[in-house]
Coordinates of C-alpha atoms in Angstrom, one line a residue:
M6 CA 10.8 18.5 3.5
R7 CA 12.1 19.1 0.3
D8 CA 11.5 15.2 -0.7
L9 CA 8.1 15.7 0.9
G10 CA 6.8 18.0 -2.1
A11 CA 8.5 15.9 -4.3
G12 CA 6.8 12.4 -3.1
F13 CA 3.9 14.1 -3.2
K14 CA 4.4 15.6 -6.8
Y15 CA 4.5 11.7 -8.1
L16 CA 1.5 11.2 -7.1
L17 CA -0.3 13.8 -8.5
E18 CA 1.7 13.0 -11.4
G19 CA 0.4 9.6 -11.9
Q20 CA -3.1 10.8 -11.5
R21 CA -2.9 13.8 -14.4
W22 CA -1.4 10.8 -16.4
V23 CA -4.1 8.1 -15.8
A24 CA -6.7 11.2 -16.7
R25 CA -4.7 11.4 -20.1
H26 CA -5.3 8.0 -20.6
G27 CA -9.3 7.3 -19.7
R28 CA -9.2 4.0 -20.8
Q29 CA -6.7 2.8 -18.6
F30 CA -7.9 4.7 -15.5
G31 CA -11.4 2.0 -16.8
F32 CA -9.1 -1.1 -16.3
G33 CA -7.6 -0.2 -13.6
L34 CA -11.1 0.7 -11.7
L35 CA -12.2 -3.2 -11.8
P36 CA -9.4 -4.9 -8.7
G37 CA -10.3 -2.0 -6.8
L38 CA -13.7 -2.2 -7.0
I39 CA -13.4 -6.5 -6.9
T40 CA -11.2 -5.6 -3.3
L41 CA -13.5 -3.1 -2.2
V42 CA -17.5 -5.4 -2.2
L43 CA -14.7 -8.5 -1.1
Y44 CA -13.4 -6.1 2.0
A45 CA -17.4 -4.3 2.6
A46 CA -18.9 -7.8 2.9
V47 CA -16.2 -8.6 5.6
L48 CA -16.6 -5.2 7.3
V49 CA -20.3 -5.3 7.4
A50 CA -20.1 -9.2 8.6
L51 CA -18.2 -8.4 11.5
A52 CA -21.0 -5.4 12.4
L53 CA -23.7 -7.7 12.6
W54 CA -21.8 -10.7 14.4
G55 CA -18.8 -9.2 15.9
E56 CA -20.6 -9.2 19.5
D57 CA -21.7 -12.7 19.0
F58 CA -18.1 -13.9 18.2
V59 CA -16.6 -11.8 21.1
A60 CA -18.9 -13.7 23.5
W61 CA -18.7 -17.0 22.3
A62 CA -14.6 -16.4 22.4
T63 CA -15.1 -15.2 26.1
P64 CA -17.1 -18.0 27.5
F65 CA -15.5 -17.1 30.7
A66 CA -17.2 -13.7 31.2
D67 CA -20.8 -16.0 31.1
D68 CA -20.7 -15.8 35.1
W69 CA -19.7 -12.4 35.6
T70 CA -22.0 -9.5 37.2
S71 CA -23.6 -6.9 35.6
P72 CA -22.5 -4.8 33.9
W73 CA -18.9 -6.2 33.7
A74 CA -19.6 -8.6 31.0
G75 CA -21.6 -6.4 29.1
L76 CA -18.9 -3.5 29.2
F77 CA -15.9 -6.4 28.8
R78 CA -17.6 -7.8 25.6
G79 CA -18.3 -4.4 23.9
F80 CA -14.7 -3.4 24.7
L81 CA -13.3 -6.7 22.7
T82 CA -16.3 -5.8 20.3
A83 CA -14.8 -2.1 19.2
V84 CA -11.4 -3.0 19.7
L85 CA -11.7 -6.1 17.0
F86 CA -13.3 -3.7 14.7
A87 CA -11.1 -0.8 15.0
L88 CA -8.8 -3.4 14.4
A89 CA -10.1 -5.0 11.3
L90 CA -10.7 -1.2 9.9
L91 CA -6.4 -0.6 10.4
L92 CA -5.8 -4.2 9.0
S93 CA -7.9 -3.1 5.5
V94 CA -6.5 0.5 5.4
I95 CA -3.2 -1.5 5.6
T96 CA -3.6 -4.6 3.2
F97 CA -6.2 -2.8 0.9
T98 CA -3.4 -2.0 -1.3
A99 CA -1.4 -5.7 -1.6
V100 CA -4.9 -7.6 -2.5
T101 CA -5.6 -4.9 -4.7
L102 CA -2.5 -5.6 -6.5
L103 CA -2.6 -9.0 -6.6
I104 CA -6.3 -9.6 -7.5
G105 CA -5.1 -7.0 -10.6
Q106 CA -1.7 -8.2 -10.7
P107 CA -2.4 -8.0 -15.1
F108 CA -4.1 -5.1 -15.1
Y109 CA -1.5 -3.1 -13.2
E110 CA 1.0 -4.6 -14.8
N111 CA -0.1 -3.6 -17.9
L112 CA -0.6 0.2 -16.8
S113 CA 3.3 0.3 -15.4
E114 CA 4.5 -0.9 -18.9
K115 CA 2.8 2.2 -20.3
V116 CA 3.8 4.6 -18.0
D117 CA 7.1 3.5 -18.8
R118 CA 6.8 3.1 -22.4
D119 CA 5.0 6.8 -22.5
V120 CA 8.2 8.7 -20.1
S121 CA 11.1 6.4 -21.5
P122 CA 13.4 8.2 -24.4
D123 CA 13.3 4.8 -26.3
G124 CA 9.7 4.1 -25.8
T125 CA 10.6 1.2 -23.9
A126 CA 10.1 -0.5 -21.1
P127 CA 11.6 -3.3 -19.0
E128 CA 10.5 -6.7 -18.7
S129 CA 11.1 -9.6 -15.7
G130 CA 11.2 -12.1 -18.5
L131 CA 9.1 -14.2 -16.2
P132 CA 6.4 -16.0 -16.9
L133 CA 3.2 -15.1 -15.4
W134 CA 2.2 -17.6 -13.6
R135 CA 6.1 -16.4 -11.7
E136 CA 5.1 -13.1 -11.1
L137 CA 2.1 -14.0 -9.6
W138 CA 3.8 -16.3 -7.0
I139 CA 6.7 -13.6 -6.3
S140 CA 4.4 -11.0 -6.0
A141 CA 1.6 -12.9 -3.6
R142 CA 5.2 -14.3 -1.7
D143 CA 6.5 -10.5 -1.9
S144 CA 3.0 -8.9 -0.2
L145 CA 2.5 -12.0 2.7
R146 CA 6.1 -10.7 3.8
I147 CA 4.7 -7.1 4.0
L148 CA 1.7 -8.0 5.5
V149 CA 3.2 -9.4 7.9
R150 CA 5.3 -6.6 8.9
A151 CA 2.6 -4.7 8.4
L152 CA 0.8 -6.9 10.9
L153 CA 3.0 -6.2 13.7
W154 CA 3.4 -2.2 13.4
G155 CA -0.3 -2.6 13.7
I156 CA -0.6 -4.1 16.5
L157 CA 2.4 -2.2 18.3
L158 CA 0.8 1.3 17.3
F159 CA -2.8 -0.7 18.6
A160 CA -1.4 -1.3 21.8
L161 CA 0.6 2.6 22.4
G162 CA -2.9 4.1 21.4
F163 CA -4.0 3.2 24.9
V164 CA -0.7 5.4 26.7
P165 CA -2.1 8.4 27.7
V166 CA -1.8 11.7 25.2
V167 CA 1.0 10.2 23.8
G168 CA -1.6 7.5 22.4
Q169 CA -3.8 10.3 21.2
T170 CA -1.7 12.9 20.1
V171 CA 2.1 11.1 18.8
V172 CA 1.1 7.4 17.3
P173 CA -1.9 8.2 15.0
V174 CA 1.4 10.1 12.8
I175 CA 3.2 7.3 13.1
G176 CA 0.4 5.1 12.2
F177 CA 0.2 7.4 9.2
L178 CA 3.6 7.2 7.9
V179 CA 4.1 3.6 8.3
T180 CA 1.2 2.8 6.6
G181 CA 2.3 5.5 3.6
F182 CA 5.9 3.4 3.7
F183 CA 4.0 0.0 3.4
L184 CA 1.8 1.1 1.0
T185 CA 4.1 2.7 -1.5
Q186 CA 6.1 0.0 -1.2
E187 CA 3.4 -2.6 -2.4
L188 CA 2.7 0.0 -5.5
T189 CA 6.1 0.6 -6.5
S190 CA 7.0 -3.3 -6.3
V191 CA 4.8 -3.6 -9.7
A192 CA 7.2 -1.8 -11.6
L193 CA 10.7 -3.1 -9.6
Q194 CA 9.7 -7.0 -9.6
R195 CA 9.9 -5.6 -13.4
R196 CA 13.2 -4.9 -12.9
R197 CA 13.6 -7.9 -11.0
V198 CA 14.7 -6.2 -8.2
E199 CA 14.5 -7.9 -5.3
L200 CA 12.1 -7.6 -2.2
R201 CA 15.6 -7.0 0.0
D202 CA 16.6 -4.4 -2.1
R203 CA 13.5 -2.6 -2.4
L204 CA 13.3 -1.9 1.0
A205 CA 17.1 -0.5 1.3
L206 CA 16.4 1.3 -1.8
L207 CA 13.2 3.0 -0.4
R208 CA 14.6 3.3 3.0
S209 CA 17.3 5.6 1.3
R210 CA 14.3 8.1 0.6
R211 CA 11.2 7.8 3.7
T212 CA 10.5 11.6 3.6
L213 CA 10.1 10.8 0.0
I214 CA 8.2 7.9 0.6
W215 CA 6.1 9.4 3.1
G216 CA 5.5 12.2 0.8
F217 CA 4.0 9.7 -1.5
G218 CA 2.2 7.6 0.9
T219 CA 1.3 9.1 3.4
P220 CA -1.6 11.4 1.6
L221 CA -2.8 8.0 0.1
A222 CA -2.9 6.3 3.3
V223 CA -5.2 9.1 4.8
S224 CA -7.2 9.3 1.7
F225 CA -7.6 5.7 1.6
L226 CA -9.5 6.5 4.8
I227 CA -12.6 7.6 2.8
P228 CA -14.5 5.3 1.1
F229 CA -14.5 4.4 -2.3
V230 CA -11.4 6.9 -3.0
A231 CA -9.1 4.4 -2.8
V232 CA -10.8 2.6 -5.8
F233 CA -10.4 5.8 -7.5
L234 CA -7.0 6.5 -7.0
M235 CA -5.2 3.0 -7.1
P236 CA -4.7 3.1 -11.2
G237 CA -2.9 6.6 -10.8
A238 CA -0.7 5.6 -7.8
V239 CA 0.5 3.0 -9.8
A240 CA 1.3 5.7 -12.3
G241 CA 2.7 7.6 -9.9
A242 CA 4.9 5.1 -8.0
T243 CA 6.0 3.7 -11.2
L244 CA 7.3 7.5 -12.2
M245 CA 8.7 7.4 -8.6
A246 CA 10.5 3.9 -9.0
R247 CA 12.1 5.1 -12.3
A248 CA 13.6 8.2 -10.7
L249 CA 15.1 6.3 -7.9
L250 CA 16.8 3.9 -9.7
G251 CA 18.3 7.0 -12.1
E252 CA 16.3 6.1 -15.3
E253 CA 16.0 9.0 -18.0
T254 CA 12.8 10.4 -19.1
N255 CA 12.0 12.0 -22.2
D256 CA 10.4 14.9 -20.6
P257 CA 12.8 16.5 -17.8
A258 CA 10.3 18.8 -16.5
R259 CA 8.6 15.7 -15.1
P260 CA 9.1 15.2 -11.4
G261 CA 10.1 11.8 -12.1
V262 CA 14.0 13.0 -13.3
S263 CA 15.2 14.4 -10.1
P264 CA 13.2 16.0 -7.4
S265 CA 16.1 16.7 -5.4
G266 CA 18.8 16.8 -7.2
A267 CA 20.5 13.9 -5.4
L268 CA 18.6 10.8 -6.6
E269 CA 21.5 9.7 -8.8
D270 CA 23.7 9.2 -5.8
K271 CA 21.2 6.7 -4.2
T272 CA 20.5 4.7 -7.2
L273 CA 19.9 0.6 -7.1
R274 CA 19.7 -1.4 -9.8
A275 CA 18.6 -5.1 -10.2
D276 CA 21.5 -7.6 -11.4

Protein backbone atom coordinates (compact mmCIF):
# COMPACT_ATOMS: atom_id res chain seq x y z
CA MET A 1 0.00 0.00 0.00
CA ARG A 2 2.90 2.30 0.71
CA ASP A 3 4.23 1.88 -2.82
CA LEU A 4 0.81 2.64 -4.30
CA GLY A 5 0.85 6.06 -2.66
CA ALA A 6 4.46 6.63 -3.70
CA GLY A 7 3.62 5.84 -7.33
CA PHE A 8 0.76 8.33 -7.29
CA LYS A 9 3.12 10.97 -5.86
CA TYR A 10 5.37 10.56 -8.90
CA LEU A 11 2.40 11.29 -11.14
CA LEU A 12 1.53 14.42 -9.15
CA GLU A 13 5.16 15.56 -9.01
CA GLY A 14 5.42 15.23 -12.79
CA GLN A 15 2.32 17.39 -13.27
CA ARG A 16 3.74 19.98 -10.87
CA TRP A 17 7.04 19.99 -12.79
CA VAL A 18 5.40 20.83 -16.13
CA ALA A 19 3.18 23.40 -14.40
CA ARG A 20 6.38 25.19 -13.30
CA HIS A 21 7.80 24.92 -16.82
CA GLY A 22 4.97 26.21 -18.99
CA ARG A 23 6.91 26.15 -22.24
CA GLN A 24 7.67 22.44 -21.90
CA PHE A 25 4.00 21.80 -21.17
CA GLY A 26 2.95 23.61 -24.34
CA PHE A 27 5.36 21.67 -26.56
CA GLY A 28 4.34 18.42 -24.87
CA LEU A 29 0.69 18.92 -25.83
CA LEU A 30 1.31 18.78 -29.60
CA PRO A 31 1.90 15.00 -30.00
CA GLY A 32 -1.13 14.18 -27.85
CA LEU A 33 -3.37 16.49 -29.90
CA ILE A 34 -2.21 14.90 -33.15
CA THR A 35 -2.83 11.40 -31.79
CA LEU A 36 -6.23 12.41 -30.39
CA VAL A 37 -7.37 13.69 -33.80
CA LEU A 38 -6.24 10.45 -35.49
CA TYR A 39 -7.96 8.24 -32.92
CA ALA A 40 -11.14 10.32 -32.97
CA ALA A 41 -11.31 10.00 -36.75
CA VAL A 42 -10.99 6.21 -36.53
CA LEU A 43 -13.63 5.90 -33.80
CA VAL A 44 -16.06 8.18 -35.65
CA ALA A 45 -15.56 6.15 -38.83
CA LEU A 46 -16.17 2.97 -36.86
CA ALA A 47 -19.36 4.42 -35.35
CA LEU A 48 -20.64 5.45 -38.79
CA TRP A 49 -19.66 2.42 -40.84
CA GLY A 50 -19.01 -0.28 -38.26
CA GLU A 51 -22.41 -1.89 -38.85
CA ASP A 52 -21.80 -2.00 -42.60
CA PHE A 53 -18.41 -3.60 -42.01
CA VAL A 54 -19.91 -6.28 -39.76
CA ALA A 55 -22.63 -7.00 -42.35
CA TRP A 56 -19.96 -7.37 -45.03
CA ALA A 57 -17.90 -9.66 -42.81
CA THR A 58 -20.88 -11.93 -41.96
CA PRO A 59 -22.52 -12.86 -45.28
CA PHE A 60 -23.57 -16.19 -43.80
CA ALA A 61 -26.17 -14.35 -41.69
CA ASP A 62 -27.99 -12.88 -44.71
CA ASP A 63 -30.47 -15.73 -44.83
CA TRP A 64 -31.20 -15.80 -41.10
CA THR A 65 -34.76 -15.10 -40.09
CA SER A 66 -35.68 -11.89 -38.28
CA PRO A 67 -34.68 -10.75 -35.69
CA TRP A 68 -31.65 -13.04 -35.28
CA ALA A 69 -29.51 -11.54 -38.02
CA GLY A 70 -30.03 -8.02 -36.67
CA LEU A 71 -29.35 -9.05 -33.08
CA PHE A 72 -26.24 -11.00 -34.04
CA ARG A 73 -24.78 -8.20 -36.13
CA GLY A 74 -25.73 -5.57 -33.57
CA PHE A 75 -23.90 -7.54 -30.89
CA LEU A 76 -20.79 -7.87 -33.09
CA THR A 77 -20.87 -4.14 -33.85
CA ALA A 78 -21.00 -3.31 -30.13
CA VAL A 79 -18.16 -5.76 -29.44
CA LEU A 80 -16.07 -4.24 -32.25
CA PHE A 81 -16.55 -0.70 -30.94
CA ALA A 82 -15.88 -1.69 -27.30
CA LEU A 83 -12.68 -3.48 -28.34
CA ALA A 84 -11.62 -0.41 -30.33
CA LEU A 85 -12.14 1.78 -27.25
CA LEU A 86 -10.10 -0.58 -25.10
CA LEU A 87 -7.26 -0.69 -27.61
CA SER A 88 -7.34 3.09 -27.99
CA VAL A 89 -6.72 3.52 -24.26
CA ILE A 90 -3.94 0.92 -24.25
CA THR A 91 -2.21 2.16 -27.39
CA PHE A 92 -2.71 5.93 -27.02
CA THR A 93 0.46 6.40 -24.99
CA ALA A 94 2.61 4.27 -27.31
CA VAL A 95 1.45 6.09 -30.44
CA THR A 96 1.75 9.52 -28.79
CA LEU A 97 5.28 8.76 -27.59
CA LEU A 98 6.25 7.53 -31.05
CA ILE A 99 4.88 10.66 -32.74
CA GLY A 100 6.32 12.95 -30.08
CA GLN A 101 9.65 11.19 -29.50
CA PRO A 102 11.77 14.37 -29.99
CA PHE A 103 9.40 16.44 -27.80
CA TYR A 104 9.28 13.99 -24.91
CA GLU A 105 12.97 13.15 -25.18
CA ASN A 106 13.75 16.82 -24.72
CA LEU A 107 11.28 17.14 -21.84
CA SER A 108 12.72 14.08 -20.06
CA GLU A 109 16.26 15.42 -20.44
CA LYS A 110 15.24 18.73 -18.90
CA VAL A 111 13.70 16.92 -15.93
CA ASP A 112 16.95 14.99 -15.46
CA ARG A 113 19.03 18.16 -15.57
CA ASP A 114 16.67 19.94 -13.20
CA VAL A 115 16.85 17.28 -10.46
CA SER A 116 20.38 15.98 -11.03
CA PRO A 117 22.97 17.19 -8.46
CA ASP A 118 25.46 17.96 -11.26
CA GLY A 119 22.87 19.35 -13.67
CA THR A 120 23.49 16.71 -16.35
CA ALA A 121 21.26 14.20 -18.13
CA PRO A 122 22.16 10.72 -19.42
CA GLU A 123 22.47 10.43 -23.20
CA SER A 124 22.16 7.30 -25.31
CA GLY A 125 24.77 8.46 -27.80
CA LEU A 126 22.65 7.03 -30.62
CA PRO A 127 21.54 8.95 -33.74
CA LEU A 128 17.91 10.05 -33.86
CA TRP A 129 16.92 7.49 -36.50
CA ARG A 130 18.30 4.70 -34.32
CA GLU A 131 16.41 5.92 -31.26
CA LEU A 132 13.20 6.11 -33.29
CA TRP A 133 13.73 2.59 -34.58
CA ILE A 134 14.32 1.19 -31.08
CA SER A 135 11.30 3.06 -29.75
CA ALA A 136 9.05 1.78 -32.56
CA ARG A 137 10.34 -1.79 -32.20
CA ASP A 138 9.87 -1.87 -28.42
CA SER A 139 6.45 -0.20 -28.66
CA LEU A 140 5.32 -2.86 -31.12
CA ARG A 141 6.41 -5.62 -28.75
CA ILE A 142 4.56 -3.96 -25.88
CA LEU A 143 1.45 -3.46 -28.02
CA VAL A 144 1.37 -7.14 -28.96
CA ARG A 145 1.42 -8.06 -25.27
CA ALA A 146 -1.23 -5.44 -24.53
CA LEU A 147 -3.42 -6.75 -27.36
CA LEU A 148 -3.24 -10.31 -26.04
CA TRP A 149 -4.16 -9.11 -22.55
CA GLY A 150 -6.98 -7.00 -24.01
CA ILE A 151 -8.50 -9.94 -25.90
CA LEU A 152 -8.23 -12.20 -22.83
CA LEU A 153 -9.84 -9.68 -20.48
CA PHE A 154 -12.54 -8.87 -23.03
CA ALA A 155 -13.44 -12.57 -23.26
CA LEU A 156 -13.43 -12.92 -19.45
CA GLY A 157 -15.80 -9.98 -19.28
CA PHE A 158 -18.64 -12.27 -20.36
CA VAL A 159 -18.20 -14.47 -17.27
CA PRO A 160 -21.13 -13.75 -14.91
CA VAL A 161 -20.34 -11.65 -11.80
CA VAL A 162 -16.56 -11.97 -12.15
CA GLY A 163 -16.64 -10.33 -15.56
CA GLN A 164 -18.46 -7.30 -14.18
CA THR A 165 -16.45 -6.90 -10.94
CA VAL A 166 -12.98 -8.46 -10.87
CA VAL A 167 -12.12 -8.26 -14.57
CA PRO A 168 -12.51 -4.44 -14.87
CA VAL A 169 -10.17 -3.96 -11.90
CA ILE A 170 -7.59 -6.30 -13.43
CA GLY A 171 -8.02 -4.47 -16.72
CA PHE A 172 -7.13 -1.12 -15.18
CA LEU A 173 -4.11 -2.63 -13.40
CA VAL A 174 -2.85 -4.22 -16.62
CA THR A 175 -3.45 -1.03 -18.60
CA GLY A 176 -1.68 1.02 -15.92
CA PHE A 177 1.34 -1.27 -16.07
CA PHE A 178 1.60 -0.99 -19.86
CA LEU A 179 1.15 2.80 -19.74
CA THR A 180 3.96 3.12 -17.19
CA GLN A 181 6.15 0.79 -19.21
CA GLU A 182 5.77 3.05 -22.23
CA LEU A 183 6.26 6.28 -20.28
CA THR A 184 9.39 5.18 -18.44
CA SER A 185 10.89 3.96 -21.71
CA VAL A 186 11.65 7.59 -22.64
CA ALA A 187 14.11 7.94 -19.75
CA LEU A 188 15.31 4.34 -19.65
CA GLN A 189 16.07 4.18 -23.36
CA ARG A 190 18.42 7.14 -22.97
CA ARG A 191 20.19 5.10 -20.30
CA ARG A 192 20.53 2.16 -22.73
CA VAL A 193 18.32 -0.10 -20.61
CA GLU A 194 16.98 -2.84 -22.88
CA LEU A 195 13.30 -3.80 -22.98
CA ARG A 196 13.83 -7.08 -21.12
CA ASP A 197 15.68 -5.26 -18.34
CA ARG A 198 12.99 -2.59 -18.20
CA LEU A 199 10.34 -5.25 -17.69
CA ALA A 200 12.35 -6.87 -14.90
CA LEU A 201 12.86 -3.48 -13.27
CA LEU A 202 9.17 -2.58 -13.33
CA ARG A 203 7.99 -6.02 -12.27
CA SER A 204 10.21 -5.81 -9.20
CA ARG A 205 8.00 -2.93 -7.97
CA ARG A 206 4.55 -3.75 -9.33
CA THR A 207 2.59 -1.87 -6.66
CA LEU A 208 4.67 1.25 -7.27
CA ILE A 209 3.96 0.97 -11.00
CA TRP A 210 0.24 0.43 -10.40
CA GLY A 211 0.14 3.48 -8.13
CA PHE A 212 1.50 5.56 -10.99
CA GLY A 213 -0.16 3.99 -14.01
CA THR A 214 -3.61 2.91 -12.83
CA PRO A 215 -4.92 6.42 -11.96
CA LEU A 216 -3.52 7.53 -15.31
CA ALA A 217 -5.37 4.71 -17.10
CA VAL A 218 -8.63 5.69 -15.40
CA SER A 219 -8.18 9.37 -16.28
CA PHE A 220 -7.42 8.50 -19.90
CA LEU A 221 -11.03 7.30 -20.25
CA ILE A 222 -12.14 10.95 -20.05
CA PRO A 223 -11.92 12.67 -23.46
CA PHE A 224 -9.04 15.17 -23.86
CA VAL A 225 -7.64 14.44 -20.38
CA ALA A 226 -4.92 12.17 -21.79
CA VAL A 227 -3.62 15.01 -23.96
CA PHE A 228 -3.16 17.38 -21.02
CA LEU A 229 -1.70 14.77 -18.66
CA MET A 230 0.87 13.33 -21.08
CA PRO A 231 3.65 15.95 -20.55
CA GLY A 232 3.41 15.61 -16.76
CA ALA A 233 3.20 11.84 -17.03
CA VAL A 234 6.50 11.78 -18.95
CA ALA A 235 8.08 14.05 -16.34
CA GLY A 236 6.79 11.91 -13.47
CA ALA A 237 7.94 8.71 -15.19
CA THR A 238 11.42 10.20 -15.52
CA LEU A 239 11.54 10.91 -11.79
CA MET A 240 10.36 7.39 -11.05
CA ALA A 241 12.94 5.88 -13.43
CA ARG A 242 15.69 7.75 -11.59
CA ALA A 243 14.50 6.34 -8.28
CA LEU A 244 14.24 2.78 -9.60
CA LEU A 245 17.83 3.05 -10.82
CA GLY A 246 18.99 4.49 -7.49
CA GLU A 247 20.03 7.87 -8.97
CA GLU A 248 20.32 10.80 -6.59
CA THR A 249 18.50 14.11 -6.91
CA ASN A 250 19.43 17.59 -5.76
CA ASP A 251 16.35 17.79 -3.53
CA PRO A 252 15.98 15.09 -0.84
CA ALA A 253 12.34 16.07 -0.37
CA ARG A 254 11.40 14.92 -3.85
CA PRO A 255 9.50 11.62 -4.06
CA GLY A 256 11.95 10.50 -6.72
CA VAL A 257 14.65 9.70 -4.15
CA SER A 258 13.34 6.71 -2.27
CA PRO A 259 9.60 6.54 -1.61
CA SER A 260 9.65 3.23 0.22
CA GLY A 261 13.16 3.20 1.62
CA ALA A 262 13.95 0.03 -0.34
CA LEU A 263 14.54 1.17 -3.90
CA GLU A 264 18.28 0.87 -3.55
CA ASP A 265 17.93 -2.90 -3.20
CA LYS A 266 15.99 -3.17 -6.45
CA THR A 267 18.19 -1.17 -8.80
CA LEU A 268 19.07 -2.27 -12.29
CA ARG A 269 21.48 -0.26 -14.36
CA ALA A 270 22.23 -0.30 -18.04
CA ASP A 271 25.44 -1.94 -19.13
